[in-house]
Coordinates of C-alpha atoms and ligand atoms in Angstrom, one line a residue:
X1 CA -20.9 210.5 -30.3
X2 CA -20.8 207.2 -28.9
X3 CA -23.6 204.7 -29.8
X4 CA -22.2 201.3 -29.5
X5 CA -22.7 201.2 -25.4
X6 CA -25.8 201.8 -23.8
X7 CA -24.3 204.4 -21.2
X8 CA -23.4 207.7 -22.3
X9 CA -19.8 209.0 -21.4
X10 CA -19.0 212.3 -19.6
X11 CA -17.0 214.3 -21.9
X12 CA -14.4 217.0 -21.3
X13 CA -12.7 219.3 -23.7
X14 CA -9.3 220.2 -22.8
X15 CA -6.9 222.2 -24.9
X16 CA -6.5 221.9 -28.9
X17 CA -8.2 218.8 -30.3
X18 CA -7.7 216.7 -27.2
X19 CA -10.8 215.6 -25.0
X20 CA -11.2 213.0 -22.2
X21 CA -14.2 210.8 -21.8
X22 CA -15.2 208.9 -18.7
X23 CA -17.2 205.8 -19.2
X24 CA -18.9 204.5 -16.5
X25 CA -19.3 200.7 -16.2
X26 CA -22.3 199.0 -14.6
X27 CA -21.5 198.3 -10.9
X28 CA -21.0 194.8 -9.5
X29 CA -21.4 195.7 -5.9
X30 CA -23.6 198.5 -4.6
X31 CA -21.7 201.7 -4.3
X32 CA -18.6 200.4 -6.4
X33 CA -19.3 202.1 -9.9
X34 CA -15.8 202.2 -11.9
X35 CA -14.9 204.1 -14.9
X36 CA -12.8 203.8 -17.9
X37 CA -11.1 207.0 -19.2
X38 CA -10.6 207.6 -23.0
X39 CA -8.3 210.4 -24.3
X40 CA -8.8 211.4 -28.0
X41 CA -6.7 213.5 -30.0
X42 CA -7.4 214.8 -33.8
X43 CA -10.5 215.0 -35.6
X44 CA -13.2 212.3 -35.5
X45 CA -13.4 212.5 -39.4
X46 CA -9.5 212.4 -39.8
X47 CA -10.0 209.4 -42.3
X48 CA -7.7 207.2 -40.2
X49 CA -7.5 206.1 -36.4
X50 CA -5.3 204.7 -34.2
X51 CA -6.0 203.0 -30.7
X52 CA -3.5 202.5 -28.0
X53 CA -4.2 201.1 -24.7
X54 CA -2.4 199.8 -21.6
X55 CA -3.1 197.8 -18.5
X56 CA -5.7 195.1 -19.8
X57 CA -3.9 192.8 -17.7
X58 CA -3.7 195.3 -14.8
X59 CA -0.9 193.7 -12.8
X60 CA 1.5 194.6 -15.9
X61 CA 3.1 197.9 -14.8
X62 CA 5.5 199.1 -17.7
X63 CA 2.7 200.0 -20.1
X64 CA 1.4 202.7 -17.8
X65 CA 4.7 204.5 -17.6
X66 CA 5.0 204.2 -21.4
X67 CA 1.5 205.9 -21.5
X68 CA 2.6 208.9 -19.3
X69 CA 5.2 209.5 -21.8
X70 CA 3.3 209.1 -25.0
X71 CA 0.5 211.5 -23.6
X72 CA 3.2 213.9 -23.1
X73 CA 4.6 213.5 -26.5
X74 CA 1.1 213.8 -28.2
X75 CA 0.0 216.8 -26.0
X76 CA 3.1 218.6 -27.4
X77 CA 2.1 217.5 -30.9
X78 CA -1.4 218.6 -30.5
X79 CA -0.1 222.0 -29.1
X80 CA 1.8 222.1 -32.3
X81 CA -1.4 221.3 -34.6
X82 CA 0.5 218.4 -35.9
X83 CA -2.1 215.7 -35.3
X84 CA -3.5 214.4 -38.6
X85 CA -5.2 211.2 -37.8
X86 CA -7.6 210.4 -34.8
X87 CA -5.7 209.0 -32.0
X88 CA -7.3 207.4 -29.2
X89 CA -5.4 206.6 -25.8
X90 CA -6.8 204.5 -23.1
X91 CA -4.1 204.7 -20.5
X92 CA -5.7 202.2 -18.0
X93 CA -7.7 199.6 -19.7
X94 CA -8.7 197.6 -16.9
X95 CA -10.2 199.5 -14.0
X96 CA -11.7 196.5 -12.6
X97 CA -8.3 194.5 -12.3
X98 CA -6.3 197.6 -11.0
X99 CA -8.4 197.3 -7.8
X100 CA -7.8 193.6 -7.3
X101 CA -5.4 193.8 -4.4
X102 CA -5.0 190.7 -2.3
X103 CA -2.3 190.3 0.5
X104 CA -0.2 193.1 -0.8
X105 CA -0.1 191.6 -4.3
X106 CA -1.9 193.2 -7.2
X107 CA -3.9 190.4 -9.1
X108 CA -5.3 192.0 -12.2
X109 CA -5.0 189.4 -14.8
X110 CA -8.3 187.3 -14.0
X111 CA -11.9 188.2 -13.4
X112 CA -12.4 187.4 -9.6
X113 CA -16.2 186.5 -10.5
X114 CA -15.4 183.6 -13.0
X115 CA -11.5 183.3 -13.2
X116 CA -11.7 184.5 -16.9
X117 CA -8.5 186.1 -18.2
X118 CA -9.3 189.9 -19.0
X119 CA -7.4 189.2 -22.2
X120 CA -9.4 186.2 -23.4
X121 CA -12.8 185.5 -24.9
X122 CA -13.2 189.0 -26.5
X123 CA -16.1 189.2 -28.8
X124 CA -15.8 187.2 -32.2
X125 CA -18.0 189.3 -34.6
X126 CA -17.2 187.5 -37.9
X127 CA -20.3 185.3 -38.1
X128 CA -22.5 188.2 -37.3
X129 CA -20.9 190.7 -39.9
X130 CA -20.8 187.9 -42.6
X131 CA -24.4 187.5 -42.1
X132 CA -25.0 191.3 -42.5
X133 CA -22.8 191.9 -45.4
X134 CA -23.2 188.6 -47.5
X135 CA -25.4 190.4 -50.0
X136 CA -23.7 193.8 -50.2
X137 CA -20.0 193.1 -51.0
X138 CA -18.6 195.5 -53.4
X139 CA -15.6 195.1 -56.1
X140 CA -13.2 197.7 -54.4
X141 CA -11.4 196.9 -51.1
X142 CA -12.3 200.7 -49.8
X143 CA -16.1 200.1 -50.1
X144 CA -15.7 196.9 -48.4
X145 CA -13.8 198.5 -45.6
X146 CA -16.5 200.8 -45.2
X147 CA -19.2 198.1 -45.3
X148 CA -17.7 196.0 -42.9
X149 CA -17.0 198.8 -40.2
X150 CA -20.6 199.9 -40.5
X151 CA -21.6 196.1 -40.0
X152 CA -19.2 195.7 -37.1
X153 CA -20.7 198.9 -35.4
X154 CA -24.2 197.4 -35.8
X155 CA -23.1 194.1 -34.3
X156 CA -21.7 195.8 -31.3
X157 CA -24.8 198.2 -30.9
X158 CA -27.0 195.1 -30.6
X159 CA -25.3 193.6 -27.8
X160 CA -26.0 194.7 -24.2
X161 CA -23.7 193.4 -21.3
X162 CA -24.6 193.8 -17.7
X163 CA -21.7 192.0 -16.3
X164 CA -18.9 194.6 -15.4
X165 CA -16.1 192.5 -17.2
X166 CA -18.4 192.0 -20.3
X167 CA -19.5 195.4 -20.4
X168 CA -15.7 196.6 -20.2
X169 CA -14.5 194.1 -23.2
X170 CA -17.4 195.3 -25.3
X171 CA -16.6 199.2 -24.3
X172 CA -13.0 198.6 -25.3
X173 CA -13.8 196.9 -28.7
X174 CA -16.5 199.6 -29.4
X175 CA -13.7 202.3 -29.1
X176 CA -11.2 200.3 -31.3
X177 CA -13.0 198.1 -34.0
X178 CA -12.9 200.8 -36.8
X179 CA -9.4 201.7 -36.0
X180 CA -6.7 200.9 -38.7
X181 CA -3.8 200.6 -36.0
X182 CA -4.6 199.3 -32.6
X183 CA -1.8 198.5 -30.1
X184 CA -2.2 196.7 -26.7
X185 CA 0.5 197.1 -24.3
X186 CA 1.3 194.3 -22.0
X187 CA 4.4 192.7 -20.5
X188 CA 5.7 189.1 -19.7
X189 CA 7.4 187.9 -16.4
X190 CA 11.1 188.3 -17.2
X191 CA 11.4 188.8 -20.9
X192 CA 12.6 190.5 -24.1
X193 CA 10.5 192.8 -25.7
X194 CA 8.2 190.9 -28.2
X195 CA 5.2 191.4 -30.3
X196 CA 2.2 189.3 -31.5
X197 CA 0.6 190.0 -34.7
X198 CA -1.7 188.1 -37.1
X199 CA 0.0 186.2 -39.9
X200 CA -1.7 188.2 -42.7
X201 CA -0.5 191.4 -41.4
X202 CA 3.1 190.2 -42.2
X203 CA 5.3 191.8 -43.6
X204 CA 3.3 195.0 -43.9
X205 CA 3.7 195.3 -40.2
X206 CA 7.3 194.7 -39.9
X207 CA 7.8 198.4 -39.1
X208 CA 6.2 198.0 -35.7
X209 CA 8.4 195.5 -34.2
X210 CA 11.6 197.1 -36.2
X211 CA 10.7 200.4 -34.7
X212 CA 10.2 199.2 -31.2
X213 CA 13.4 197.4 -31.2
X214 CA 11.5 193.9 -30.6
X215 CA 13.6 191.1 -30.5
X216 CA 10.6 188.7 -31.5
X217 CA 7.7 189.0 -33.2
X218 CA 4.9 186.0 -33.0
X219 CA 2.7 185.4 -35.8
X220 CA -0.5 183.5 -35.8
X221 CA -3.9 183.6 -37.6
X222 CA -6.0 182.6 -34.6
X223 CA -4.4 181.8 -31.3
X224 CA -7.4 180.0 -30.2
X225 CA -8.5 182.1 -27.0
X226 CA -9.7 185.4 -28.9
X227 CA -7.2 187.9 -27.1
X228 CA -8.1 191.7 -27.5
X229 CA -6.0 192.6 -30.5
X230 CA -7.2 189.3 -32.6
X231 CA -10.8 190.7 -31.8
X232 CA -9.9 193.8 -33.8
X233 CA -7.9 192.1 -36.5
X234 CA -9.0 188.4 -37.3
X235 CA -12.4 189.3 -38.7
X236 CA -10.7 190.9 -41.8
X237 CA -8.9 187.8 -42.8
X238 CA -11.8 185.4 -41.7
X239 CA -14.2 187.6 -44.0
X240 CA -11.7 187.5 -46.9
X241 CA -11.7 183.5 -46.5
X242 CA -15.3 183.4 -46.4
X243 CA -16.0 185.7 -49.3
X244 CA -13.1 184.9 -51.6
X245 CA -14.7 186.5 -54.5
X246 CA -14.3 190.0 -53.2
X247 CA -11.5 192.1 -52.3
X248 CA -11.3 192.5 -48.4
X249 CA -8.1 194.0 -47.0
X250 CA -6.7 193.1 -43.5
X251 CA -7.8 196.6 -42.5
X252 CA -6.8 196.7 -39.1
X253 CA -2.9 196.5 -37.9
X254 CA -3.4 195.0 -34.4
X255 CA -0.8 193.9 -32.2
X256 CA -0.3 192.9 -28.6
X257 CA 3.0 194.5 -27.6
X258 CA 4.9 192.9 -24.8
X259 CA 7.0 195.5 -23.1
X260 CA 9.7 193.1 -21.7
X261 CA 9.2 192.0 -17.9
X262 CA 7.1 192.9 -15.4
X263 CA 9.7 194.6 -13.3
X264 CA 11.1 196.5 -16.2
X265 CA 9.9 200.0 -15.2
X266 CA 12.0 202.9 -15.7
X267 CA 11.3 206.4 -17.1
X268 CA 14.3 205.9 -19.7
X269 CA 12.8 202.6 -21.2
X270 CA 9.2 204.2 -20.7
X271 CA 10.1 207.4 -22.8
X272 CA 12.0 205.4 -25.3
X273 CA 9.1 202.9 -26.0
X274 CA 6.9 206.2 -26.1
X275 CA 8.8 207.8 -28.7
X276 CA 9.1 204.7 -30.8
X277 CA 5.2 204.3 -30.5
X278 CA 5.1 207.9 -31.7
X279 CA 7.5 207.3 -34.5
X280 CA 5.5 204.2 -35.6
X281 CA 2.5 206.2 -36.1
X282 CA 4.0 209.3 -37.4
X283 CA 5.6 207.2 -40.3
X284 CA 2.1 205.8 -40.7
X285 CA 0.9 209.4 -41.2
X286 CA -1.0 210.2 -38.1
X287 CA 1.4 213.1 -37.1
X288 CA 3.0 215.7 -39.2
X289 CA 6.8 215.6 -39.5
X290 CA 9.4 213.1 -41.0
X291 CA 10.1 210.1 -38.9
X292 CA 13.8 209.1 -39.0
X293 CA 14.8 205.8 -41.1
X294 CA 13.4 202.8 -39.9
X295 CA 15.8 200.8 -37.7
X296 CA 16.4 197.1 -39.0
X297 CA 14.2 194.3 -37.7
X298 CA 16.0 192.7 -35.3
X299 CA 15.0 189.0 -35.9
X300 CA 12.7 187.5 -38.7
X301 CA 9.2 186.7 -37.3
X302 CA 8.4 183.4 -36.3
X303 CA 5.3 181.5 -36.0
X304 CA 3.4 181.2 -32.4
X305 CA 2.7 177.5 -33.3
X306 CA 6.6 177.4 -33.1
X307 CA 6.8 178.6 -29.5
X308 CA 7.7 176.0 -27.0
X309 CA 6.4 176.4 -23.4
X310 CA 9.0 174.6 -21.4
X311 CA 7.2 172.9 -18.3
X312 CA 8.3 171.7 -15.2
X313 CA 8.4 168.0 -14.8
X314 CA 9.0 168.1 -10.9
X315 CA 8.3 170.3 -7.9
X316 CA 11.0 172.4 -6.5
X317 CA 13.0 175.6 -7.0
X318 CA 13.9 176.7 -10.4
X319 CA 17.7 177.6 -11.3
X320 CA 17.9 179.0 -14.7
X321 CA 20.9 178.2 -16.7
X322 CA 19.6 180.3 -19.7
X323 CA 18.3 183.8 -19.6
X324 CA 15.7 185.6 -22.0
X325 CA 18.0 186.5 -25.0
X326 CA 20.1 183.6 -25.2
X327 CA 19.8 181.1 -28.2
X328 CA 19.5 177.5 -27.2
X329 CA 19.6 174.2 -29.2
X330 CA 17.4 171.3 -28.9
X331 CA 18.4 169.2 -25.9
X332 CA 20.5 172.1 -24.3
X333 CA 19.8 172.3 -20.5
X334 CA 17.7 175.6 -19.7
X335 CA 17.1 175.3 -15.9
X336 CA 17.7 172.7 -12.8
X337 CA 14.9 172.1 -10.7
X338 CA 16.3 171.7 -7.2
X339 CA 14.5 169.7 -4.4
X340 CA 16.4 169.5 -1.2
X341 CA 14.2 166.9 0.2
X342 CA 15.7 163.9 -2.0
X343 CA 18.1 161.7 -0.1
X344 CA 20.5 161.1 -2.9
X345 CA 22.3 164.2 -4.1
X346 CA 21.8 163.0 -7.8
X347 CA 18.2 163.1 -7.2
X348 CA 17.7 166.5 -5.7
X349 CA 18.3 168.0 -9.1
X350 CA 15.9 167.6 -12.2
X351 CA 17.4 168.8 -15.3
X352 CA 15.0 170.7 -17.8
X353 CA 16.1 170.8 -21.4
X354 CA 14.8 172.6 -24.5
X355 CA 12.7 170.6 -27.0
X356 CA 13.5 173.1 -29.9
X357 CA 16.2 175.1 -31.3
X358 CA 15.3 178.9 -30.8
X359 CA 15.6 181.9 -28.6
X360 CA 14.6 182.0 -25.0
X361 CA 12.3 185.0 -24.7
X362 CA 10.8 184.7 -21.2
X363 CA 11.2 183.2 -17.8
X364 CA 9.1 182.9 -15.0
X365 CA 9.6 185.8 -12.5
X366 CA 9.5 183.8 -9.3
X367 CA 11.5 180.6 -9.1
X368 CA 9.0 178.0 -7.9
X369 CA 8.0 174.9 -10.1
X370 CA 5.3 172.5 -9.8
X371 CA 4.8 169.6 -12.4
X372 CA 3.2 171.2 -15.4
X373 CA 3.9 174.8 -14.8
X374 CA 5.4 176.6 -17.6
X375 CA 8.9 177.9 -16.6
X376 CA 10.3 179.6 -19.9
X377 CA 9.2 180.4 -23.6
X378 CA 11.4 179.6 -26.4
X379 CA 10.7 181.0 -30.0
X380 CA 11.6 178.5 -32.7
X381 CA 11.3 178.7 -36.3
X382 CA 9.3 175.5 -37.1
X383 CA 5.7 175.2 -36.2
X384 CA 5.5 172.6 -33.2
X385 CA 1.8 172.9 -32.4
X386 CA -1.2 171.9 -34.6
X387 CA -3.8 174.1 -35.8
X388 CA -6.8 174.7 -33.6
X389 CA -4.6 174.4 -30.4
X390 CA -4.8 177.1 -28.0
X391 CA -1.4 178.9 -28.5
X392 CA -1.3 181.4 -25.5
X393 CA -0.8 180.7 -21.6
X394 CA -3.5 180.9 -19.1
Ligands
ZN1 ZN1 -0.7 190.7 -20.6

């Protein structure tokens, strides 16, 4: 059943179409094997596939609560024989990171062995797929989708990772690369709900942020650091650019969903987010029944290259004068940095101003500044960063 990773999972059937698989990761330390849990609903040959995961950054808690409520919803749909597509749920995508406790704080964002962010440097398969398909492309989009997914599966099968985190990344991509929809649930520090999407997916994917009630949608063709969502989706428009004489659609609607801030954890919010994800995939034909009318999009999408990362110019403690959700003008004060050691009262405060017009959508949770540290993010309409720049934070 599962051919792209070298180790076979242990599978359990439950009720209805639901099955659970446990994928064992290669241990980094003796006696410390971990496993990834995958839940599948629907038939494997359903003709459409959705993949939803949470907790790739294991310190980002809201996604786990959303998963709890989403699984409840999907269990009920399955019991009613209402699941029409294949739906894969990975409720805890990073069993390595979720064990990274240190001094009472769960870390979970960077691999302890090499400091690589768990949501960066995922596999970029475009060149290897291109090599495999270059003489076999067709004149119809559907045939090319089948061809490219087959080639991607072959590329994944040809890769063997012995490192635990590399193996995990390979496993997650192996579960999702052939999906029509991929949702990767994250959260920010103190933030509005926002969604990252590939520019070529817009506006076809506008039903996702609209249904979620996301305030901000950020578009990029290539953020420069290959987060998980881009590893799934970017191959499609890169191959389309490489082979302009053939119809290659953007066949994977892949998004990173930032579920507000790190402390925004409640059953009310989690249930609402799970309901909205459910309605989104229902409207896309994965579950029987009629979804209600799509709510209007709250704000037009803006370029990821238009995001200002407001950085601290001095050390001290940050007092924010603007909050997530506030509209701000270029030159307006967003925060003050207080340093009580400066002798002159005027020098005790360093003013931090916005460099652009836009919407403040994220601020740091803790209030410490050091020169260069990102304190806030503002979504502006005009690109301010050049192509080829890394557009995401560490
Ligand atoms: Zn994250």
